[in-house]
PDB file of C-alpha atoms and ligand atoms in Angstrom:
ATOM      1  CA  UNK A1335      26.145-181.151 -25.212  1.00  0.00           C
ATOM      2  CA  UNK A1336      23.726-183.836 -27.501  1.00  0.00           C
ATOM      3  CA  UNK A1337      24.616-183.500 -31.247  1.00  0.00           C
ATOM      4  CA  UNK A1338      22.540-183.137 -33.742  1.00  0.00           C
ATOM      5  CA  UNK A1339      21.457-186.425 -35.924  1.00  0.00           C
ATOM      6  CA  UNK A1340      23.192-184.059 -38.473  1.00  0.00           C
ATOM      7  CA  UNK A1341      26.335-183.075 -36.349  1.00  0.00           C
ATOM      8  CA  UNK A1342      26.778-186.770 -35.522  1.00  0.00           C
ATOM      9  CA  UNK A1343      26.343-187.920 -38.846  1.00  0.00           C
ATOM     10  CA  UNK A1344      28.953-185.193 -40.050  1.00  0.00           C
ATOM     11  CA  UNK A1345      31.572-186.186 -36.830  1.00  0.00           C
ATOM     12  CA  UNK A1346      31.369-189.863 -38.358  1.00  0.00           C
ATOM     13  CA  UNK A1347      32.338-188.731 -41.653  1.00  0.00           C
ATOM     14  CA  UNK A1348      35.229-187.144 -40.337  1.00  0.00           C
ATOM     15  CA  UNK A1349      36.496-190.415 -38.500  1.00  0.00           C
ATOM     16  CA  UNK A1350      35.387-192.360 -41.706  1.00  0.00           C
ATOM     17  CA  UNK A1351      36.968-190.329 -44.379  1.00  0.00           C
ATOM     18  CA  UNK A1352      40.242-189.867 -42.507  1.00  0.00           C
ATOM     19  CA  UNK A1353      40.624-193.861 -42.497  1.00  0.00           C
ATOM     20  CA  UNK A1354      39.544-194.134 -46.140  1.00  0.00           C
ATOM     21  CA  UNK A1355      42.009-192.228 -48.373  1.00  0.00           C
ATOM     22  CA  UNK A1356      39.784-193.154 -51.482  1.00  0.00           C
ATOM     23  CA  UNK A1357      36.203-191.432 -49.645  1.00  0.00           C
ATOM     24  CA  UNK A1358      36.857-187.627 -50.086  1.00  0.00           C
ATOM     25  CA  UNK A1359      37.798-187.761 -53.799  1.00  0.00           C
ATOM     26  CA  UNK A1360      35.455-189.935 -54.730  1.00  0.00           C
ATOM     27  CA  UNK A1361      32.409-188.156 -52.713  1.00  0.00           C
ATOM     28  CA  UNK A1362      34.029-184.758 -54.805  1.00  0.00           C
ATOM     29  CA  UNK A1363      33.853-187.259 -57.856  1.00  0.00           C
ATOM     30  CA  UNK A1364      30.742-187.370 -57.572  1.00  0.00           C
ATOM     31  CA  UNK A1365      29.703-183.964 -56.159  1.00  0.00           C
ATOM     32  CA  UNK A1366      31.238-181.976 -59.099  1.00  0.00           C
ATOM     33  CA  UNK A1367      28.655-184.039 -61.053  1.00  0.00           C
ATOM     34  CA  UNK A1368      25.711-183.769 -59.157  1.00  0.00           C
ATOM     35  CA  UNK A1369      25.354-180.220 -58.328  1.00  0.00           C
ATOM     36  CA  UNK A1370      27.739-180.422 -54.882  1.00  0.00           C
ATOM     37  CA  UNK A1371      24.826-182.983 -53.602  1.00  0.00           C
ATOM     38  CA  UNK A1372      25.682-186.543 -52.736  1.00  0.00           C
ATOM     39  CA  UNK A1373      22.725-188.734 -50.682  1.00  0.00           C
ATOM     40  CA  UNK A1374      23.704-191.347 -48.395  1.00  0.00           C
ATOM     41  CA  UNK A1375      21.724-194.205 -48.663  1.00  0.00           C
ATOM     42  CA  UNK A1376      23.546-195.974 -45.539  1.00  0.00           C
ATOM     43  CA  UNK A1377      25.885-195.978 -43.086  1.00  0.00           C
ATOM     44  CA  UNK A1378      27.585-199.146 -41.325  1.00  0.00           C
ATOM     45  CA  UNK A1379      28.837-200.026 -38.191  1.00  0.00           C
ATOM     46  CA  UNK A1380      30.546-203.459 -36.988  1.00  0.00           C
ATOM     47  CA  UNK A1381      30.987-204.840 -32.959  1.00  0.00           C
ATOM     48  CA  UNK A1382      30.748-207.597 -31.134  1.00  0.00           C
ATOM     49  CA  UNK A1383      27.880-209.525 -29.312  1.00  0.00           C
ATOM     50  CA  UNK A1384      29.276-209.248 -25.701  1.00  0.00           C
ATOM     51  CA  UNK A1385      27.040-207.669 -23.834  1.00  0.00           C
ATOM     52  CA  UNK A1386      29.016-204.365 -22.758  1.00  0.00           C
ATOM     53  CA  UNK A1387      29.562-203.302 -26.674  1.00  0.00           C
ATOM     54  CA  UNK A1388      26.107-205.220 -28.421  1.00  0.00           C
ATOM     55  CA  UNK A1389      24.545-204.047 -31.813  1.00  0.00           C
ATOM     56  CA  UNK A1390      21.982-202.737 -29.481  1.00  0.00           C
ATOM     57  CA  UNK A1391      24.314-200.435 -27.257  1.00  0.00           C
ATOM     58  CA  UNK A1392      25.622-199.025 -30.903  1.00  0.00           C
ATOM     59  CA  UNK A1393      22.123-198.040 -31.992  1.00  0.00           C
ATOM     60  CA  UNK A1394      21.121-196.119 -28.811  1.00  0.00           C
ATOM     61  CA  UNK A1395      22.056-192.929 -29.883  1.00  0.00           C
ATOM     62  CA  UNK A1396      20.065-193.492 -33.621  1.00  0.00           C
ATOM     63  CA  UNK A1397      17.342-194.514 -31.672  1.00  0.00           C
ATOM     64  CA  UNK A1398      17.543-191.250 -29.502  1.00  0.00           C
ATOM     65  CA  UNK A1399      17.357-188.792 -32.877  1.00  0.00           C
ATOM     66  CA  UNK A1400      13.918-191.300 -34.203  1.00  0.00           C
ATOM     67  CA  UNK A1401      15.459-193.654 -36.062  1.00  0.00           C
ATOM     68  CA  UNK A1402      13.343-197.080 -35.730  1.00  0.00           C
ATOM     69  CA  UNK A1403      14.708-200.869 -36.332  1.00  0.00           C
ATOM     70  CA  UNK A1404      13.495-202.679 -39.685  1.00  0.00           C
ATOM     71  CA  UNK A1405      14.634-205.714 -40.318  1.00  0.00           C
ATOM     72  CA  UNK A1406      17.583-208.030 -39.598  1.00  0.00           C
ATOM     73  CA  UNK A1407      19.728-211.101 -41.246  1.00  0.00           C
ATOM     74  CA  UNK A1408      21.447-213.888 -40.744  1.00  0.00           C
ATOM     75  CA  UNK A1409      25.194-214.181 -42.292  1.00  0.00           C
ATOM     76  CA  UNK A1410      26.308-218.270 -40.816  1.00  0.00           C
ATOM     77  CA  UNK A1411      29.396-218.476 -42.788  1.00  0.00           C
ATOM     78  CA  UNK A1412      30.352-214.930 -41.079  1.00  0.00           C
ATOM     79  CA  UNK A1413      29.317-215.472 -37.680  1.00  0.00           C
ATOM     80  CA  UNK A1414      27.565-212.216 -37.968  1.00  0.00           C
ATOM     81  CA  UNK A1415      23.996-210.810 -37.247  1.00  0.00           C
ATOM     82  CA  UNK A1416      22.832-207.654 -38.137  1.00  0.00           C
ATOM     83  CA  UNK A1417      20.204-205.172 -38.071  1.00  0.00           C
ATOM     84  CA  UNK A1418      19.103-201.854 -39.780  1.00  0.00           C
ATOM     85  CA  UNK A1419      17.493-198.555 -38.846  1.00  0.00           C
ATOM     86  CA  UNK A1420      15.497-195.884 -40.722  1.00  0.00           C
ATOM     87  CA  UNK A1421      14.831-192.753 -39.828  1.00  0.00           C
ATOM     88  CA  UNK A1422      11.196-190.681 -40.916  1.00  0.00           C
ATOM     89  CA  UNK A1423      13.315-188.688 -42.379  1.00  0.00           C
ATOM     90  CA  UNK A1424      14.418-189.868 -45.828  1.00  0.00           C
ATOM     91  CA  UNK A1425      17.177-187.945 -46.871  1.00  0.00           C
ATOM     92  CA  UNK A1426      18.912-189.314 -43.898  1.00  0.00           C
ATOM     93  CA  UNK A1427      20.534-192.908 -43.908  1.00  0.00           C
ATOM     94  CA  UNK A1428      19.629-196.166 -43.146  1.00  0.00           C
ATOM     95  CA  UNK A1429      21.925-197.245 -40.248  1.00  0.00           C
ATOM     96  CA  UNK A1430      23.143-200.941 -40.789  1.00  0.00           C
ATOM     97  CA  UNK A1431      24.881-202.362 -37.649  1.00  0.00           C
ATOM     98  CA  UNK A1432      26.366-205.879 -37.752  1.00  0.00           C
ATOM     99  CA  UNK A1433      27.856-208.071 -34.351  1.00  0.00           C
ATOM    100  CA  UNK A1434      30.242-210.634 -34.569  1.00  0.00           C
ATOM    101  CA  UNK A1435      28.811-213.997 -32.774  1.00  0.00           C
ATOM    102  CA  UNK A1436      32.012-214.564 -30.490  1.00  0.00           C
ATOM    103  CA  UNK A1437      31.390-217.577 -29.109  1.00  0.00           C
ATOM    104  CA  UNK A1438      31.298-219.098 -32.359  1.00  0.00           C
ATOM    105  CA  UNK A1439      35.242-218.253 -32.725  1.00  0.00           C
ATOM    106  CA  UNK A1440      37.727-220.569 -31.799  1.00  0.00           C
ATOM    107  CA  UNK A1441      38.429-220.469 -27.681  1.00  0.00           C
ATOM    108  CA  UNK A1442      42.084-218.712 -28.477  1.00  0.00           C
ATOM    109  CA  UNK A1443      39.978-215.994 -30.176  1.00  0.00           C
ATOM    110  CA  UNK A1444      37.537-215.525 -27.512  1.00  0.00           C
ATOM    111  CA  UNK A1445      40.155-214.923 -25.068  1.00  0.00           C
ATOM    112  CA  UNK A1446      41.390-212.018 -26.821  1.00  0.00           C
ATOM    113  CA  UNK A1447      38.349-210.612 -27.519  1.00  0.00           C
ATOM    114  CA  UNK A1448      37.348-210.855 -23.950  1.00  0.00           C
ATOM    115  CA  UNK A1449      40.282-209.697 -22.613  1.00  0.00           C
ATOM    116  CA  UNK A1450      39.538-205.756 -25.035  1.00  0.00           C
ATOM    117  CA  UNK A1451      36.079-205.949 -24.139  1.00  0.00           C
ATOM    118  CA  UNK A1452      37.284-205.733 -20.663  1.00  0.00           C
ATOM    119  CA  UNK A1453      39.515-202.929 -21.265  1.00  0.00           C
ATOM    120  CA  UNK A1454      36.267-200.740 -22.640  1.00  0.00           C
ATOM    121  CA  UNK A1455      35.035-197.877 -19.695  1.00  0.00           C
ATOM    122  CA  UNK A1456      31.583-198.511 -19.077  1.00  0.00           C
ATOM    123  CA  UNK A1457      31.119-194.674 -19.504  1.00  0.00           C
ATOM    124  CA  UNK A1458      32.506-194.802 -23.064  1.00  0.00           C
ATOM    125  CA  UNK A1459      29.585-196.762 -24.013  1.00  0.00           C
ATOM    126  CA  UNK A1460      27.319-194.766 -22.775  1.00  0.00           C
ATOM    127  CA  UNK A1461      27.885-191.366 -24.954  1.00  0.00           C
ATOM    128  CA  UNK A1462      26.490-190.567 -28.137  1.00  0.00           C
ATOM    129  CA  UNK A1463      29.907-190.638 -29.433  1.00  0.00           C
ATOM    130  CA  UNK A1464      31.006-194.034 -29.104  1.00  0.00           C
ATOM    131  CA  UNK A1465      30.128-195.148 -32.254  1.00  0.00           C
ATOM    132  CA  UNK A1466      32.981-193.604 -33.705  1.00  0.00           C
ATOM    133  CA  UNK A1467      35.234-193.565 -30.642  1.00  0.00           C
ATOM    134  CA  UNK A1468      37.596-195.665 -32.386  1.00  0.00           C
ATOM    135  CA  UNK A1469      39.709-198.617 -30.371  1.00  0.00           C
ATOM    136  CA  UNK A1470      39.505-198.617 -26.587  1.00  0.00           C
ATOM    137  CA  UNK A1471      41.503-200.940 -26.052  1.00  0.00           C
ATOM    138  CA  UNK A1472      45.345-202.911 -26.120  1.00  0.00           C
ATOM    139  CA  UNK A1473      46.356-204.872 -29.376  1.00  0.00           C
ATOM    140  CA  UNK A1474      49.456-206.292 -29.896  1.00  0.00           C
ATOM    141  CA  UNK A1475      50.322-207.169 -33.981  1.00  0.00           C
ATOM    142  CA  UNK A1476      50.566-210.833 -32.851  1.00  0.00           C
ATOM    143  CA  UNK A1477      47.106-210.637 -31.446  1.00  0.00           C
ATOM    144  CA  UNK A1478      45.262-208.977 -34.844  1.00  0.00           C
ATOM    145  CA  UNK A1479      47.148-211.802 -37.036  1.00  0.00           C
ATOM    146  CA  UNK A1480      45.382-214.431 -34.457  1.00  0.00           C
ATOM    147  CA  UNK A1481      41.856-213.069 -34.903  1.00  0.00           C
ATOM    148  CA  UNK A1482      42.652-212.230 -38.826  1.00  0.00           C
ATOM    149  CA  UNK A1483      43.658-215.778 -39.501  1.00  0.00           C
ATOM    150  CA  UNK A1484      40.047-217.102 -37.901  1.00  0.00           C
ATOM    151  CA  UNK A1485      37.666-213.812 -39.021  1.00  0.00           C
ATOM    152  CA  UNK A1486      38.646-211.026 -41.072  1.00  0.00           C
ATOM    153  CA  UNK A1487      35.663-209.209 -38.982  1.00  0.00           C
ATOM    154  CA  UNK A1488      36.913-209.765 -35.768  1.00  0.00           C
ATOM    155  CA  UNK A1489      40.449-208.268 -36.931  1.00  0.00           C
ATOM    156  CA  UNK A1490      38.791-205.427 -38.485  1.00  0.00           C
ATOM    157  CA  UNK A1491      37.069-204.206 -35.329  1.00  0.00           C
ATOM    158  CA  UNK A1492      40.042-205.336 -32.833  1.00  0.00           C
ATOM    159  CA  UNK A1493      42.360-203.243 -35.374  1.00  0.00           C
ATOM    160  CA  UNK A1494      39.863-199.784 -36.045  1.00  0.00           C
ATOM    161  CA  UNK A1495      37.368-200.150 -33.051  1.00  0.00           C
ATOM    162  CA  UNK A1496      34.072-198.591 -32.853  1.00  0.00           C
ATOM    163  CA  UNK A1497      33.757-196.674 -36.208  1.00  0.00           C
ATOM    164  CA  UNK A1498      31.983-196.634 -39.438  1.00  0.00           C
ATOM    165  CA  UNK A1499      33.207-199.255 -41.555  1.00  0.00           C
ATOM    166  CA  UNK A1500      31.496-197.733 -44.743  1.00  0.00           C
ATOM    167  CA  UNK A1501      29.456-195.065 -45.994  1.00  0.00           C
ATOM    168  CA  UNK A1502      26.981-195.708 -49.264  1.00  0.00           C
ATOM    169  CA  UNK A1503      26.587-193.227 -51.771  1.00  0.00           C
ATOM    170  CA  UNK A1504      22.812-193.491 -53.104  1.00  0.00           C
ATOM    171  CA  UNK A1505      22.665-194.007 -56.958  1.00  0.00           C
ATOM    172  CA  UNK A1506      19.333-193.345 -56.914  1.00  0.00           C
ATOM    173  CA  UNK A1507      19.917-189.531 -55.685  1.00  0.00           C
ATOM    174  CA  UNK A1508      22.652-189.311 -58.347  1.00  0.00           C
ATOM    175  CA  UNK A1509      21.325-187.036 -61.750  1.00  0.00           C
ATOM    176  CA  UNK A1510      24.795-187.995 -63.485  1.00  0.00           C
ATOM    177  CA  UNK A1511      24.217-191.827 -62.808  1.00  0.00           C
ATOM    178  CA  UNK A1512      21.182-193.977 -63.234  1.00  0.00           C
ATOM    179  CA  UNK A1513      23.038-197.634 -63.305  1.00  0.00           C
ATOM    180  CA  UNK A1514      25.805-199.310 -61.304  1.00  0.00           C
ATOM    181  CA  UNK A1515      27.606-200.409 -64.478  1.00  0.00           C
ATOM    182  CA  UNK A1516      28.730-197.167 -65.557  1.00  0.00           C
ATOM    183  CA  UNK A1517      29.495-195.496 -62.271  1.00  0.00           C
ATOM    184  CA  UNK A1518      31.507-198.282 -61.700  1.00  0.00           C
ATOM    185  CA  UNK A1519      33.260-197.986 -64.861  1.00  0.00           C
ATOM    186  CA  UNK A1520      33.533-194.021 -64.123  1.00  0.00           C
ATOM    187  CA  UNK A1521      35.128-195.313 -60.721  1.00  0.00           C
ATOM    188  CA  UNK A1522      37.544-197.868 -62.581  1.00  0.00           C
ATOM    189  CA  UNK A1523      38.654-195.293 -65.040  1.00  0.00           C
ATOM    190  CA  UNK A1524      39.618-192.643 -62.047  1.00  0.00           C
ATOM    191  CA  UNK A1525      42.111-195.770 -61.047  1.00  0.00           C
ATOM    192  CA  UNK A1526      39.836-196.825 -58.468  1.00  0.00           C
ATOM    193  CA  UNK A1527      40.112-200.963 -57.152  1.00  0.00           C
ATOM    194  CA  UNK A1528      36.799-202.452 -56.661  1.00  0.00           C
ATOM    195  CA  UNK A1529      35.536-205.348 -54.915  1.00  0.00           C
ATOM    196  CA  UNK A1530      35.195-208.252 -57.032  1.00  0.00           C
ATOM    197  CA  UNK A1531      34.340-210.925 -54.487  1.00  0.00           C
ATOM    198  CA  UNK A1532      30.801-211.982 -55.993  1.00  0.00           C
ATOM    199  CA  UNK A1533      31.889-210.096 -59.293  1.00  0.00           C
ATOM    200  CA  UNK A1534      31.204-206.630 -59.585  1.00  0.00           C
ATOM    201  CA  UNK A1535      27.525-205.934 -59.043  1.00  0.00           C
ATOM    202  CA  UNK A1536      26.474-207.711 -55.973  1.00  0.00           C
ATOM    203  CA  UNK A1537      22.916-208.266 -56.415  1.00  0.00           C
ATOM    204  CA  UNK A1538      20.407-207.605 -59.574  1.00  0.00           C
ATOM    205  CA  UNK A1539      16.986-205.444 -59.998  1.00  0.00           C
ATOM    206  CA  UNK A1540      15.237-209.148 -59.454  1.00  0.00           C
ATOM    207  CA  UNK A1541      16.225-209.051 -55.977  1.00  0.00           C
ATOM    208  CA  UNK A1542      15.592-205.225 -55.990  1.00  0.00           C
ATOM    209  CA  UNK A1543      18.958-204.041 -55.016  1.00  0.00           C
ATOM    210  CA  UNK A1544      22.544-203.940 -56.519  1.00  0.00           C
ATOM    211  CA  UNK A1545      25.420-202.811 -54.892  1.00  0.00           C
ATOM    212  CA  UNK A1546      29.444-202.341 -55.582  1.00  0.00           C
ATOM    213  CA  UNK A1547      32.686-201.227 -53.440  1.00  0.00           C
ATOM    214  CA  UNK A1548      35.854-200.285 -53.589  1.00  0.00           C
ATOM    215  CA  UNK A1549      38.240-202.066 -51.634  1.00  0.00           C
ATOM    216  CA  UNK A1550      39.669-200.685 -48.362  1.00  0.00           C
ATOM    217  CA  UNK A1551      42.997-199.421 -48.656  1.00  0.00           C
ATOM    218  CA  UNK A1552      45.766-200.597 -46.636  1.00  0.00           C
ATOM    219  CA  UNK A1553      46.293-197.855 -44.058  1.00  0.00           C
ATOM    220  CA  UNK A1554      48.992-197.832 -41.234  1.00  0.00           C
ATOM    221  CA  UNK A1555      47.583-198.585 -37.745  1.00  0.00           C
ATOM    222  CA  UNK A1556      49.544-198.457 -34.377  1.00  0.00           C
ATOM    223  CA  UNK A1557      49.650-202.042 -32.208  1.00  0.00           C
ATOM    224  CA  UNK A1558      51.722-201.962 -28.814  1.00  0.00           C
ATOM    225  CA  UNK A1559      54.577-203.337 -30.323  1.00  0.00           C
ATOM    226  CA  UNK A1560      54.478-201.279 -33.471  1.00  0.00           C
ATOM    227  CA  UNK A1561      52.836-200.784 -37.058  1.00  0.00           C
ATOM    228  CA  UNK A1562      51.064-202.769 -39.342  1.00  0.00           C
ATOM    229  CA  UNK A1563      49.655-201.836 -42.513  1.00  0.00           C
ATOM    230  CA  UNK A1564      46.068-203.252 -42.915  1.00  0.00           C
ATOM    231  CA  UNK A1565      42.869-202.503 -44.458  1.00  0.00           C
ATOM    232  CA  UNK A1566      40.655-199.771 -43.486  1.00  0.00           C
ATOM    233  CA  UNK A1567      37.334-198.754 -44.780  1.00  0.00           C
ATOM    234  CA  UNK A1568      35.845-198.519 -48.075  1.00  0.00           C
ATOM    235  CA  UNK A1569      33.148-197.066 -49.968  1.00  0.00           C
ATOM    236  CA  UNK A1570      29.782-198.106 -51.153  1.00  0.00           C
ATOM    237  CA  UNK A1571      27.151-197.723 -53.801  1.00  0.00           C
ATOM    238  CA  UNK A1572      23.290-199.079 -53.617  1.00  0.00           C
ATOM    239  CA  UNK A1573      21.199-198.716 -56.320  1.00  0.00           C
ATOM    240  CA  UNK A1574      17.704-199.806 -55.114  1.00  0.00           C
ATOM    241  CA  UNK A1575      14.708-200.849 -57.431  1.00  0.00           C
ATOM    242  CA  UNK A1576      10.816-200.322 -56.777  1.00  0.00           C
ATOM    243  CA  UNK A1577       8.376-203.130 -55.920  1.00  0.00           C
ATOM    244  CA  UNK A1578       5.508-204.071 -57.066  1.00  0.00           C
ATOM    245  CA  UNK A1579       3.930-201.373 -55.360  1.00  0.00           C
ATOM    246  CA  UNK A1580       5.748-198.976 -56.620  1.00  0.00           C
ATOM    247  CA  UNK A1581       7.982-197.989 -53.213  1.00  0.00           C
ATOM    248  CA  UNK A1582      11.444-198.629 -53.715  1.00  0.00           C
ATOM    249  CA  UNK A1583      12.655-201.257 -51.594  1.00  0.00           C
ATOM    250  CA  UNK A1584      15.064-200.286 -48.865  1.00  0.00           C
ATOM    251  CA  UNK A1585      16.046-203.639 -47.284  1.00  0.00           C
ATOM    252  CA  UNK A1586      19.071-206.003 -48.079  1.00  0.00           C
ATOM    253  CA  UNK A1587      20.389-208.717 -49.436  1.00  0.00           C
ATOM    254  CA  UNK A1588      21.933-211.110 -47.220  1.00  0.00           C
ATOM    255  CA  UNK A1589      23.925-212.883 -49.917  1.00  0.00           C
ATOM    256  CA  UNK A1590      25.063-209.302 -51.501  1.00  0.00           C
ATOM    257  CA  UNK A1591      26.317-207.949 -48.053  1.00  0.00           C
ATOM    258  CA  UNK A1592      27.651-211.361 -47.482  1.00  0.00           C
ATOM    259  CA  UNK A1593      30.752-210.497 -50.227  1.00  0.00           C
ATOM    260  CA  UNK A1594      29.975-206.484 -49.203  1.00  0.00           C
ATOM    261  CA  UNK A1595      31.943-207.699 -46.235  1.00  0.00           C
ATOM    262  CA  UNK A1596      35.090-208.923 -47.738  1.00  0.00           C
ATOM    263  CA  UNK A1597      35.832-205.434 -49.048  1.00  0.00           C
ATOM    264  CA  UNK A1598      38.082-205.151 -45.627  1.00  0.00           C
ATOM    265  CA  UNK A1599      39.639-208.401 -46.262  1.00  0.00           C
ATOM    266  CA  UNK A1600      43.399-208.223 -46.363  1.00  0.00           C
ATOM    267  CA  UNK A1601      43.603-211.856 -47.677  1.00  0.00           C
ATOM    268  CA  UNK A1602      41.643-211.621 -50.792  1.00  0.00           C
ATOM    269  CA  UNK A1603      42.585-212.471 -53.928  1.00  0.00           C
ATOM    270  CA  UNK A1604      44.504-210.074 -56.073  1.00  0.00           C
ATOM    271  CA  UNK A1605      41.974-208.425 -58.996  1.00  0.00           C
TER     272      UNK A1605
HETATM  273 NI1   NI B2255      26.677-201.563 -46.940  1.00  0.00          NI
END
């Protein structure tokens, strides 16, 4: 049976929100003000470049409900590459998929990733649920702490699998908001912990987008050989400003989603 662009979007909420203890009170947060209507603005999903699991193989089943590729971006110091989607339809969101460069890793790092690619069932791949299919694959703790000492990314996806790694609640939609400083103030004063990496506000209206997040909550996840408590998803907020000709930009910012990223990283400073 083929979901719905809808029904998927809805089944990755589940996954996400149920890996995110701040998401549901903080989408109600903002529902109670705003009439019971929150607008994504995007959604984003994180894998590796090896052929069997590519960015490409994530967006398949986007591509199936119309959604069309825009743009894409560079991050060097990350080892990442990424792409975005947009669908006709507005209300629905972007769909920002990222892929971790493996061969740029250290050969010890490879190896492991290599070795859970492998374990992935070709079929998995190939259903419109994969992207939130979660971890196919064998981890031992000793194996996360390798990749997590050389790429935070590469831990997070070893660790969580194929999920959403953040949803992005539109400002712009929002009646009860129409700047990033005081929602994140609102989100501050409800005890929330935001990402600081970059300061608060990544971006400005000069580069026509600004964007905040909390940071991902240390959640418990199963290894082989037992528990560790890591980080698992946060939550997002774009506020996007209009161009010259009046449209308001829907791109990125590479530098902005550059520190976006460290909102999973377990080894930031405290803030
Ligand atoms: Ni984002």
């Amino acid at each position: 049976m083929k979901l719905t662009i809808q029904q998927l979007l809805d089944a990755m909420w589940q996954d996400y929100s149920a890996l995110t203890p701040d998401a549901d009170p903080i989408h109600q947060l903002f529902a109670d003000l705003n009439q019971g209507v929150v607008v994504n603005d995007h959604i984003a999903l994180r894998t590796f470049n090896l052929d069997k699991v590519t960015l490409d193989k994530l967006a398949r089943p986007f591509l199936a409900t119309g959604y069309q590729p825009i743009d894409d971006y560079q991050f060097p110091a990350k080892k990442l590459y990424a792409r975005y989607y947009q669908h006709p339809d507005e209300t629905l969101p972007k769909v920002f998929i990222s892929e971790l460069k493996v061969a740029e890793l250290p050969d010890h790092c490879q190896q492991i990733i290599h070795s859970m690619v492998a374990q992935v069932p070709e079929q998995l791949v190939e259903q419109q649920t994969f992207c939130y299919s979660g971890r196919p694959w064998q981890l031992s703790k000793e194996q996360y702490q390798t990749l997590a000492s050389q790429s935070e990314y590469a831990s997070w996806v070893a660790a969580h699998g194929f999920r959403p790694n953040h949803f992005t609640v539109s400002i712009n939609h929002l009646s009860s908001h129409q700047d990033i400083h005081s929602l994140n103030q609102l989100l501050l004063d409800n005890g929330y912990a935001l990402n600081t990496s970059g300061g608060l506000v990544k971006g400005s209206p000069a580069v026509l987008l600004e964007q905040s997040s909390t940071l991902a909550k240390n959640i418990d996840v199963k290894f082989d050989d037992g528990v560790l408590s890591i980080p698992g998803c946060y939550y997002e907020f774009a506020l996007r400003h209009p161009m010259p000709d009046g449209q308001l930009y829907q791109g990125f910012v590479a530098a902005s989603a550059d520190k976006i990223f460290e909102s999973t990283d377990a080894r930031r400073p405290a803030s």
